[in-house]
PDB file of C-alpha atoms and ligand atoms in Angstrom:
ATOM      1  CA  MET T   1    -164.192  12.284  62.626  1.00 79.00           C
ATOM      2  CA  GLU T   2    -161.471  14.575  61.273  1.00 92.00           C
ATOM      3  CA  LYS T   3    -159.621  13.376  58.215  1.00 97.00           C
ATOM      4  CA  ILE T   4    -156.295  15.375  57.295  1.00 98.00           C
ATOM      5  CA  VAL T   5    -154.557  15.586  53.750  1.00 98.00           C
ATOM      6  CA  ILE T   6    -151.035  16.840  54.058  1.00 98.00           C
ATOM      7  CA  LEU T   7    -149.234  17.522  50.842  1.00 98.00           C
ATOM      8  CA  SER T   8    -145.686  18.083  51.293  1.00 98.00           C
ATOM      9  CA  GLY T   9    -142.693  19.463  48.856  1.00 98.00           C
ATOM     10  CA  ALA T  10    -138.911  19.722  48.617  1.00 98.00           C
ATOM     11  CA  GLY T  11    -138.939  22.463  51.761  1.00 98.00           C
ATOM     12  CA  LEU T  12    -139.855  19.426  54.099  1.00 98.00           C
ATOM     13  CA  SER T  13    -136.506  17.720  53.349  1.00 98.00           C
ATOM     14  CA  ALA T  14    -134.259  21.039  53.018  1.00 98.00           C
ATOM     15  CA  GLU T  15    -133.002  20.811  56.426  1.00 98.00           C
ATOM     16  CA  SER T  16    -132.015  17.374  56.068  1.00 98.00           C
ATOM     17  CA  GLY T  17    -129.491  18.550  53.100  1.00 96.00           C
ATOM     18  CA  LEU T  18    -131.597  17.951  50.242  1.00 96.00           C
ATOM     19  CA  GLY T  19    -131.898  20.806  47.863  1.00 91.00           C
ATOM     20  CA  THR T  20    -135.082  22.356  46.855  1.00 96.00           C
ATOM     21  CA  PHE T  21    -135.891  23.344  43.209  1.00 95.00           C
ATOM     22  CA  ARG T  22    -136.723  26.705  42.836  1.00 95.00           C
ATOM     23  CA  ASP T  23    -134.976  28.446  45.944  1.00 92.00           C
ATOM     24  CA  GLU T  24    -131.676  30.331  45.269  1.00 92.00           C
ATOM     25  CA  GLY T  25    -128.948  27.633  44.410  1.00 92.00           C
ATOM     26  CA  GLY T  26    -131.985  25.045  43.836  1.00 95.00           C
ATOM     27  CA  LEU T  27    -131.697  22.159  41.306  1.00 95.00           C
ATOM     28  CA  TRP T  28    -133.536  24.153  38.807  1.00 95.00           C
ATOM     29  CA  THR T  29    -131.100  26.980  38.949  1.00 95.00           C
ATOM     30  CA  GLN T  30    -128.125  24.386  38.500  1.00 95.00           C
ATOM     31  CA  TYR T  31    -129.917  21.881  35.554  1.00 95.00           C
ATOM     32  CA  ASP T  32    -132.560  22.557  32.693  1.00 96.00           C
ATOM     33  CA  LEU T  33    -135.460  20.406  33.822  1.00 95.00           C
ATOM     34  CA  ALA T  34    -136.277  19.957  29.949  1.00 97.00           C
ATOM     35  CA  ASP T  35    -132.756  17.896  30.101  1.00 97.00           C
ATOM     36  CA  VAL T  36    -132.955  15.941  33.161  1.00 97.00           C
ATOM     37  CA  ALA T  37    -136.979  15.707  34.192  1.00 97.00           C
ATOM     38  CA  THR T  38    -139.010  15.219  30.742  1.00 97.00           C
ATOM     39  CA  PRO T  39    -139.293  11.703  28.757  1.00 96.00           C
ATOM     40  CA  GLU T  40    -137.778  13.951  25.689  1.00 97.00           C
ATOM     41  CA  GLY T  41    -134.684  14.866  27.865  1.00 97.00           C
ATOM     42  CA  PHE T  42    -134.222  11.214  28.541  1.00 96.00           C
ATOM     43  CA  ALA T  43    -134.622  10.079  24.890  1.00 95.00           C
ATOM     44  CA  ARG T  44    -132.047  12.664  23.913  1.00 97.00           C
ATOM     45  CA  ASP T  45    -129.687  11.808  26.500  1.00 97.00           C
ATOM     46  CA  PRO T  46    -130.516   8.703  29.032  1.00 96.00           C
ATOM     47  CA  GLY T  47    -127.005   8.581  30.350  1.00 96.00           C
ATOM     48  CA  LYS T  48    -126.985  12.285  31.728  1.00 97.00           C
ATOM     49  CA  VAL T  49    -130.742  11.732  33.046  1.00 97.00           C
ATOM     50  CA  LEU T  50    -129.491   8.607  34.964  1.00 97.00           C
ATOM     51  CA  ASP T  51    -126.472  10.570  36.344  1.00 97.00           C
ATOM     52  CA  PHE T  52    -128.641  13.323  37.561  1.00 97.00           C
ATOM     53  CA  TYR T  53    -130.775  10.951  39.560  1.00 97.00           C
ATOM     54  CA  ASN T  54    -127.999   8.717  40.438  1.00 98.00           C
ATOM     55  CA  GLU T  55    -126.436  11.782  42.241  1.00 97.00           C
ATOM     56  CA  ARG T  56    -129.995  12.672  43.780  1.00 97.00           C
ATOM     57  CA  ARG T  57    -130.245   8.903  45.199  1.00 97.00           C
ATOM     58  CA  ALA T  58    -126.758   9.306  46.591  1.00 97.00           C
ATOM     59  CA  ASN T  59    -127.417  12.347  48.407  1.00 96.00           C
ATOM     60  CA  ALA T  60    -130.795  10.922  49.735  1.00 96.00           C
ATOM     61  CA  ALA T  61    -129.223   7.856  50.970  1.00 95.00           C
ATOM     62  CA  GLY T  62    -127.036   9.865  53.239  1.00 95.00           C
ATOM     63  CA  ALA T  63    -129.804  11.905  54.464  1.00 98.00           C
ATOM     64  CA  ARG T  64    -131.703  11.457  57.695  1.00 98.00           C
ATOM     65  CA  PRO T  65    -135.344  12.821  58.465  1.00 98.00           C
ATOM     66  CA  ASN T  66    -135.444  15.836  60.411  1.00 98.00           C
ATOM     67  CA  ALA T  67    -137.951  17.108  63.172  1.00 98.00           C
ATOM     68  CA  ALA T  68    -140.599  18.090  60.685  1.00 98.00           C
ATOM     69  CA  HIS T  69    -140.737  14.441  59.290  1.00 98.00           C
ATOM     70  CA  HIS T  70    -140.622  12.742  62.643  1.00 98.00           C
ATOM     71  CA  ALA T  71    -143.683  15.447  63.651  1.00 98.00           C
ATOM     72  CA  LEU T  72    -146.000  14.485  60.486  1.00 98.00           C
ATOM     73  CA  VAL T  73    -145.244  10.723  61.456  1.00 98.00           C
ATOM     74  CA  ARG T  74    -146.518  11.258  64.768  1.00 98.00           C
ATOM     75  CA  LEU T  75    -149.666  12.979  63.551  1.00 98.00           C
ATOM     76  CA  GLN T  76    -150.331  10.184  61.346  1.00 98.00           C
ATOM     77  CA  HIS T  77    -149.968   7.803  64.275  1.00 97.00           C
ATOM     78  CA  GLU T  78    -152.350   9.667  66.385  1.00 96.00           C
ATOM     79  CA  ARG T  79    -154.800  10.838  63.661  1.00 96.00           C
ATOM     80  CA  ASP T  80    -156.316  10.072  60.101  1.00 97.00           C
ATOM     81  CA  VAL T  81    -153.754  11.437  58.123  1.00 98.00           C
ATOM     82  CA  LEU T  82    -152.932  10.991  54.284  1.00 98.00           C
ATOM     83  CA  LEU T  83    -149.391  12.048  53.301  1.00 98.00           C
ATOM     84  CA  VAL T  84    -149.139  13.045  50.148  1.00 98.00           C
ATOM     85  CA  THR T  85    -145.499  14.012  48.935  1.00 98.00           C
ATOM     86  CA  GLN T  86    -144.087  15.470  45.896  1.00 98.00           C
ATOM     87  CA  ASN T  87    -140.642  14.343  47.359  1.00 98.00           C
ATOM     88  CA  VAL T  88    -138.992  11.450  45.757  1.00 98.00           C
ATOM     89  CA  ASP T  89    -136.688  10.742  48.817  1.00 98.00           C
ATOM     90  CA  SER T  90    -137.961   8.122  51.312  1.00 98.00           C
ATOM     91  CA  LEU T  91    -137.321  10.539  54.607  1.00 98.00           C
ATOM     92  CA  LEU T  92    -141.069  10.149  55.920  1.00 98.00           C
ATOM     93  CA  GLU T  93    -140.738   6.615  55.613  1.00 98.00           C
ATOM     94  CA  ALA T  94    -137.276   6.530  57.402  1.00 98.00           C
ATOM     95  CA  ALA T  95    -139.234   8.487  60.120  1.00 98.00           C
ATOM     96  CA  GLY T  96    -141.775   5.845  60.417  1.00 98.00           C
ATOM     97  CA  ALA T  97    -144.311   6.606  58.364  1.00 98.00           C
ATOM     98  CA  ARG T  98    -146.771   3.808  57.360  1.00 91.00           C
ATOM     99  CA  ASP T  99    -148.259   4.911  54.380  1.00 96.00           C
ATOM    100  CA  VAL T 100    -146.849   7.811  51.979  1.00 98.00           C
ATOM    101  CA  LEU T 101    -148.427   8.354  48.675  1.00 98.00           C
ATOM    102  CA  HIS T 102    -145.305   9.619  46.416  1.00 98.00           C
ATOM    103  CA  MET T 103    -147.279  11.338  43.928  1.00 98.00           C
ATOM    104  CA  HIS T 104    -144.101  12.247  41.915  1.00 98.00           C
ATOM    105  CA  GLY T 105    -142.551   8.657  42.201  1.00 98.00           C
ATOM    106  CA  ARG T 106    -139.480   7.379  44.396  1.00 98.00           C
ATOM    107  CA  LEU T 107    -135.950   7.657  43.770  1.00 97.00           C
ATOM    108  CA  ASP T 108    -135.036   4.181  45.524  1.00 97.00           C
ATOM    109  CA  ARG T 109    -137.248   2.462  42.652  1.00 98.00           C
ATOM    110  CA  ALA T 110    -136.566   1.893  39.065  1.00 98.00           C
ATOM    111  CA  THR T 111    -139.217   1.026  36.357  1.00 98.00           C
ATOM    112  CA  CYS T 112    -138.966  -0.250  32.726  1.00 97.00           C
ATOM    113  CA  ALA T 113    -140.122   1.750  29.878  1.00 93.00           C
ATOM    114  CA  ALA T 114    -140.815  -1.117  27.851  1.00 95.00           C
ATOM    115  CA  CYS T 115    -143.012  -3.441  30.281  1.00 97.00           C
ATOM    116  CA  GLY T 116    -143.848  -1.331  33.436  1.00 95.00           C
ATOM    117  CA  ALA T 117    -142.057  -3.490  35.659  1.00 97.00           C
ATOM    118  CA  SER T 118    -140.938  -1.936  38.923  1.00 96.00           C
ATOM    119  CA  TRP T 119    -137.909  -3.020  41.358  1.00 98.00           C
ATOM    120  CA  PRO T 120    -135.691  -1.546  43.976  1.00 97.00           C
ATOM    121  CA  ALA T 121    -133.244   0.765  42.191  1.00 97.00           C
ATOM    122  CA  PRO T 122    -129.369  -0.160  42.600  1.00 97.00           C
ATOM    123  CA  PRO T 123    -127.371   2.939  44.013  1.00 96.00           C
ATOM    124  CA  VAL T 124    -126.104   3.522  40.314  1.00 98.00           C
ATOM    125  CA  MET T 125    -128.432   2.978  37.161  1.00 98.00           C
ATOM    126  CA  SER T 126    -126.560   2.579  34.010  1.00 97.00           C
ATOM    127  CA  VAL T 127    -127.849   2.798  30.486  1.00 96.00           C
ATOM    128  CA  SER T 128    -126.736  -0.794  29.958  1.00 96.00           C
ATOM    129  CA  ASP T 129    -128.880  -2.160  32.737  1.00 97.00           C
ATOM    130  CA  ARG T 130    -131.622  -4.654  31.799  1.00 97.00           C
ATOM    131  CA  CYS T 131    -135.066  -5.053  33.063  1.00 97.00           C
ATOM    132  CA  PRO T 132    -135.004  -7.514  35.490  1.00 97.00           C
ATOM    133  CA  ASP T 133    -138.605  -8.953  33.897  1.00 97.00           C
ATOM    134  CA  CYS T 134    -138.280  -8.712  30.174  1.00 98.00           C
ATOM    135  CA  GLY T 135    -134.990  -8.000  29.526  1.00 97.00           C
ATOM    136  CA  ALA T 136    -135.119  -4.694  27.610  1.00 96.00           C
ATOM    137  CA  ARG T 137    -132.339  -2.044  28.197  1.00 95.00           C
ATOM    138  CA  ALA T 138    -135.297   0.458  28.891  1.00 93.00           C
ATOM    139  CA  THR T 139    -134.691   1.027  32.590  1.00 97.00           C
ATOM    140  CA  ARG T 140    -135.207   4.320  34.067  1.00 97.00           C
ATOM    141  CA  PRO T 141    -135.858   6.242  37.581  1.00 97.00           C
ATOM    142  CA  ASP T 142    -139.424   5.339  39.104  1.00 98.00           C
ATOM    143  CA  VAL T 143    -139.975   9.167  39.141  1.00 98.00           C
ATOM    144  CA  VAL T 144    -142.712  11.316  37.331  1.00 98.00           C
ATOM    145  CA  TRP T 145    -141.534  13.536  34.744  1.00 98.00           C
ATOM    146  CA  PHE T 146    -142.993  16.812  33.408  1.00 97.00           C
ATOM    147  CA  GLY T 147    -145.546  15.759  30.877  1.00 96.00           C
ATOM    148  CA  GLU T 148    -146.309  12.355  32.778  1.00 97.00           C
ATOM    149  CA  MET T 149    -149.279  11.682  34.939  1.00 97.00           C
ATOM    150  CA  PRO T 150    -148.663  11.575  38.511  1.00 98.00           C
ATOM    151  CA  VAL T 151    -149.183   8.716  40.883  1.00 97.00           C
ATOM    152  CA  GLY T 152    -152.305   8.065  42.745  1.00 98.00           C
ATOM    153  CA  LEU T 153    -154.379  11.089  41.637  1.00 98.00           C
ATOM    154  CA  ASP T 154    -157.666   9.372  41.992  1.00 98.00           C
ATOM    155  CA  ARG T 155    -156.717   8.460  45.670  1.00 98.00           C
ATOM    156  CA  ILE T 156    -155.895  12.113  46.264  1.00 98.00           C
ATOM    157  CA  ASP T 157    -159.264  13.224  44.900  1.00 97.00           C
ATOM    158  CA  ALA T 158    -161.240  10.846  47.100  1.00 97.00           C
ATOM    159  CA  ALA T 159    -159.377  12.121  50.324  1.00 97.00           C
ATOM    160  CA  LEU T 160    -159.585  15.477  49.326  1.00 97.00           C
ATOM    161  CA  SER T 161    -163.257  15.289  49.181  1.00 96.00           C
ATOM    162  CA  GLN T 162    -163.560  13.812  52.294  1.00 96.00           C
ATOM    163  CA  ALA T 163    -160.997  15.963  54.157  1.00 98.00           C
ATOM    164  CA  THR T 164    -161.714  17.991  57.167  1.00 97.00           C
ATOM    165  CA  LEU T 165    -158.456  19.645  56.918  1.00 98.00           C
ATOM    166  CA  PHE T 166    -155.883  20.471  54.020  1.00 98.00           C
ATOM    167  CA  VAL T 167    -152.245  21.110  54.805  1.00 98.00           C
ATOM    168  CA  ALA T 168    -149.482  21.864  52.297  1.00 98.00           C
ATOM    169  CA  VAL T 169    -145.797  21.676  53.673  1.00 98.00           C
ATOM    170  CA  GLY T 170    -142.657  23.012  52.108  1.00 98.00           C
ATOM    171  CA  THR T 171    -144.119  23.482  48.628  1.00 98.00           C
ATOM    172  CA  SER T 172    -143.705  26.400  46.293  1.00 97.00           C
ATOM    173  CA  GLY T 173    -147.080  25.565  44.774  1.00 95.00           C
ATOM    174  CA  THR T 174    -146.061  25.916  41.244  1.00 95.00           C
ATOM    175  CA  VAL T 175    -146.276  22.407  40.106  1.00 96.00           C
ATOM    176  CA  TYR T 176    -149.799  21.190  38.988  1.00 97.00           C
ATOM    177  CA  PRO T 177    -151.877  19.025  39.864  1.00 97.00           C
ATOM    178  CA  ALA T 178    -150.504  19.314  43.325  1.00 98.00           C
ATOM    179  CA  ALA T 179    -150.588  23.111  43.051  1.00 97.00           C
ATOM    180  CA  GLY T 180    -154.477  22.956  42.711  1.00 97.00           C
ATOM    181  CA  PHE T 181    -155.025  20.968  45.470  1.00 98.00           C
ATOM    182  CA  VAL T 182    -155.613  23.931  47.913  1.00 98.00           C
ATOM    183  CA  ASP T 183    -158.360  25.143  45.601  1.00 97.00           C
ATOM    184  CA  LEU T 184    -159.992  21.913  45.278  1.00 96.00           C
ATOM    185  CA  ALA T 185    -160.042  21.808  49.288  1.00 96.00           C
ATOM    186  CA  ARG T 186    -161.244  25.179  49.526  1.00 95.00           C
ATOM    187  CA  ALA T 187    -164.128  24.783  46.938  1.00 95.00           C
ATOM    188  CA  ASN T 188    -164.887  21.954  49.061  1.00 94.00           C
ATOM    189  CA  GLY T 189    -165.240  24.164  52.114  1.00 96.00           C
ATOM    190  CA  THR T 190    -162.186  22.274  53.661  1.00 98.00           C
ATOM    191  CA  PRO T 191    -160.110  24.806  55.935  1.00 98.00           C
ATOM    192  CA  SER T 192    -156.489  24.789  54.603  1.00 98.00           C
ATOM    193  CA  VAL T 193    -153.216  25.763  56.360  1.00 98.00           C
ATOM    194  CA  GLU T 194    -149.693  26.373  54.674  1.00 98.00           C
ATOM    195  CA  LEU T 195    -146.527  25.523  56.642  1.00 98.00           C
ATOM    196  CA  ASN T 196    -143.605  27.080  54.542  1.00 98.00           C
ATOM    197  CA  LEU T 197    -140.532  29.195  54.997  1.00 98.00           C
ATOM    198  CA  GLU T 198    -142.537  31.770  53.155  1.00 97.00           C
ATOM    199  CA  ALA T 199    -145.912  32.713  51.833  1.00 97.00           C
ATOM    200  CA  SER T 200    -146.428  30.727  48.442  1.00 95.00           C
ATOM    201  CA  SER T 201    -148.626  32.247  45.857  1.00 92.00           C
ATOM    202  CA  GLY T 202    -151.395  29.850  46.962  1.00 92.00           C
ATOM    203  CA  VAL T 203    -154.648  31.080  48.815  1.00 95.00           C
ATOM    204  CA  PHE T 204    -155.031  29.579  52.344  1.00 97.00           C
ATOM    205  CA  ASP T 205    -156.854  30.113  55.176  1.00 97.00           C
ATOM    206  CA  ASP T 206    -154.056  29.923  57.692  1.00 97.00           C
ATOM    207  CA  GLY T 207    -150.364  30.025  57.292  1.00 98.00           C
ATOM    208  CA  ARG T 208    -147.416  29.532  59.891  1.00 98.00           C
ATOM    209  CA  TYR T 209    -143.982  30.659  58.441  1.00 98.00           C
ATOM    210  CA  GLY T 210    -140.416  29.680  59.085  1.00 98.00           C
ATOM    211  CA  PRO T 211    -138.144  26.704  59.009  1.00 98.00           C
ATOM    212  CA  ALA T 212    -139.849  23.209  58.634  1.00 98.00           C
ATOM    213  CA  SER T 213    -138.201  21.658  61.452  1.00 98.00           C
ATOM    214  CA  GLU T 214    -139.501  24.529  63.889  1.00 98.00           C
ATOM    215  CA  ILE T 215    -143.221  25.264  62.571  1.00 98.00           C
ATOM    216  CA  VAL T 216    -144.166  21.669  61.551  1.00 98.00           C
ATOM    217  CA  PRO T 217    -143.629  20.147  65.207  1.00 98.00           C
ATOM    218  CA  ALA T 218    -145.185  23.504  66.783  1.00 98.00           C
ATOM    219  CA  TRP T 219    -148.249  23.065  64.751  1.00 98.00           C
ATOM    220  CA  VAL T 220    -148.413  19.200  64.764  1.00 98.00           C
ATOM    221  CA  GLY T 221    -148.183  19.765  68.974  1.00 97.00           C
ATOM    222  CA  LYS T 222    -150.987  22.284  68.806  1.00 96.00           C
ATOM    223  CA  ILE T 223    -153.158  19.986  66.589  1.00 95.00           C
ATOM    224  CA  LEU T 224    -152.680  17.135  68.796  1.00 95.00           C
ATOM    225  CA  SER T 225    -153.301  19.289  72.125  1.00 93.00           C
ATOM    226  CA  ASP T 226    -156.464  20.892  70.780  1.00 85.00           C
ATOM    227  CA  ASN T 227    -158.356  17.809  69.806  1.00 66.00           C
ATOM    228  CA  ARG T 228    -157.573  15.495  72.293  1.00 60.00           C
TER     229      ARG T 228
HETATM  230  P1  OAD S 301    -139.798  24.165  45.199  1.00 83.92           P
HETATM  231  O1  OAD S 301    -138.126  24.254  45.163  1.00 83.92           O
HETATM  232  O2  OAD S 301    -140.300  24.653  43.978  1.00 83.92           O
HETATM  233  O3  OAD S 301    -140.173  24.781  46.545  1.00 83.92           O
HETATM  234  C1  OAD S 301    -139.869  24.793  48.023  1.00 83.92           C
HETATM  235  C2  OAD S 301    -140.498  25.519  48.813  1.00 83.92           C
HETATM  236  O4  OAD S 301    -139.855  25.156  50.185  1.00 83.92           O
HETATM  237  C3  OAD S 301    -140.394  26.980  48.731  1.00 83.92           C
HETATM  238  O5  OAD S 301    -141.660  27.367  48.686  1.00 83.92           O
HETATM  239  C4  OAD S 301    -139.773  27.414  50.050  1.00 83.92           C
HETATM  240  O6  OAD S 301    -139.777  28.533  50.429  1.00 83.92           O
HETATM  241  C5  OAD S 301    -139.566  26.469  50.893  1.00 83.92           C
HETATM  242  N1  OAD S 301    -138.697  26.256  51.781  1.00 83.92           N
HETATM  243  C6  OAD S 301    -137.387  26.058  51.731  1.00 83.92           C
HETATM  244  N2  OAD S 301    -136.764  25.980  52.602  1.00 83.92           N
HETATM  245  C7  OAD S 301    -137.577  25.442  53.894  1.00 83.92           C
HETATM  246  C8  OAD S 301    -137.549  24.990  55.052  1.00 83.92           C
HETATM  247  N3  OAD S 301    -136.387  25.050  55.789  1.00 83.92           N
HETATM  248  N4  OAD S 301    -138.833  25.119  55.589  1.00 83.92           N
HETATM  249  C9  OAD S 301    -140.081  25.199  54.857  1.00 83.92           C
HETATM  250  N5  OAD S 301    -140.077  25.607  53.641  1.00 83.92           N
HETATM  251  C10 OAD S 301    -138.785  25.799  53.182  1.00 83.92           C
HETATM  252  O7  OAD S 301    -139.997  22.530  45.683  1.00 83.92           O
HETATM  253  P2  OAD S 301    -141.358  21.841  45.327  1.00 83.92           P
HETATM  254  O8  OAD S 301    -142.615  22.814  45.853  1.00 83.92           O
HETATM  255  O9  OAD S 301    -141.390  20.614  45.992  1.00 83.92           O
HETATM  256  O10 OAD S 301    -141.118  17.689  40.451  1.00 83.92           O
HETATM  257  O11 OAD S 301    -141.621  21.567  43.631  1.00 83.92           O
HETATM  258  C11 OAD S 301    -142.613  20.727  43.397  1.00 83.92           C
HETATM  259  C12 OAD S 301    -142.020  19.922  42.310  1.00 83.92           C
HETATM  260  O12 OAD S 301    -141.224  20.593  41.264  1.00 83.92           O
HETATM  261  C13 OAD S 301    -140.990  18.737  42.519  1.00 83.92           C
HETATM  262  O13 OAD S 301    -141.869  17.481  42.989  1.00 83.92           O
HETATM  263  C14 OAD S 301    -140.245  18.376  41.249  1.00 83.92           C
HETATM  264  C15 OAD S 301    -140.174  19.940  40.894  1.00 83.92           C
HETATM  265  O14 OAD S 301    -139.894  20.276  39.298  1.00 83.92           O
HETATM  266  C16 OAD S 301    -140.588  16.945  39.314  1.00 83.92           C
HETATM  267  O15 OAD S 301    -139.645  16.892  39.375  1.00 83.92           O
HETATM  268  C17 OAD S 301    -141.688  16.350  38.313  1.00 83.92           C
END
């Protein structure tokens, strides 16, 4: 029985109007990630970090899934697919995905650095917010920062060890551990496909290149018609 693991990145949501990180004009060309995406940056200036994610949350709230999100969800409904995403937006869920592993967390959740509670994030988070569970003024976006452990690695490892196909969509493959999933898949003898605007530095068995809204639906259509 086929088991497909799909890893997505910012390129999946680019045509929904959410910026990528490393392309021209990307977020990490405008902001220093050490300031806004590390625990040390948050300790130095929590207001700056909350503002950065408040803006991301507002952008994401106004975005709609594109044809690539819808195609991946269609595949998940028809096949055994684990959707793993590095994206903190909820566009796969908005397209109807029933299970998405957000390995870098979610913008629409908040967490307490003191007690670990997690709850739906308000549209605007502020340094004066208190944790609804323990009352500490230690609330932060429930996202994974550089130097922190991604979410769900055991589940991803288990899925990769059983996968019959690994697919990376819209990711530059520069951030580990996600960037190493293709190597794990290939070491297991699992075929791998890259769907991206252009070839990344990862080594894949196959690649389709172009805008995600075009190449992902085409690829999904082929998978569904090849293996009826
Ligand atoms: P990047 O910005 O590093 O890479 C985006 C990729 O998407 C590039 O390879 C682009 O070529 C591709 N791309 C751009 N537009 C596209 C389109 N319309 N269709 C298809 N592909 C397109 O983003 P990620 O790889 O997601 O982590 O970055 C990984 C992690 O780095 C993020 O989760 C985030 C960031 O720092 C944290 O913040 C912890």
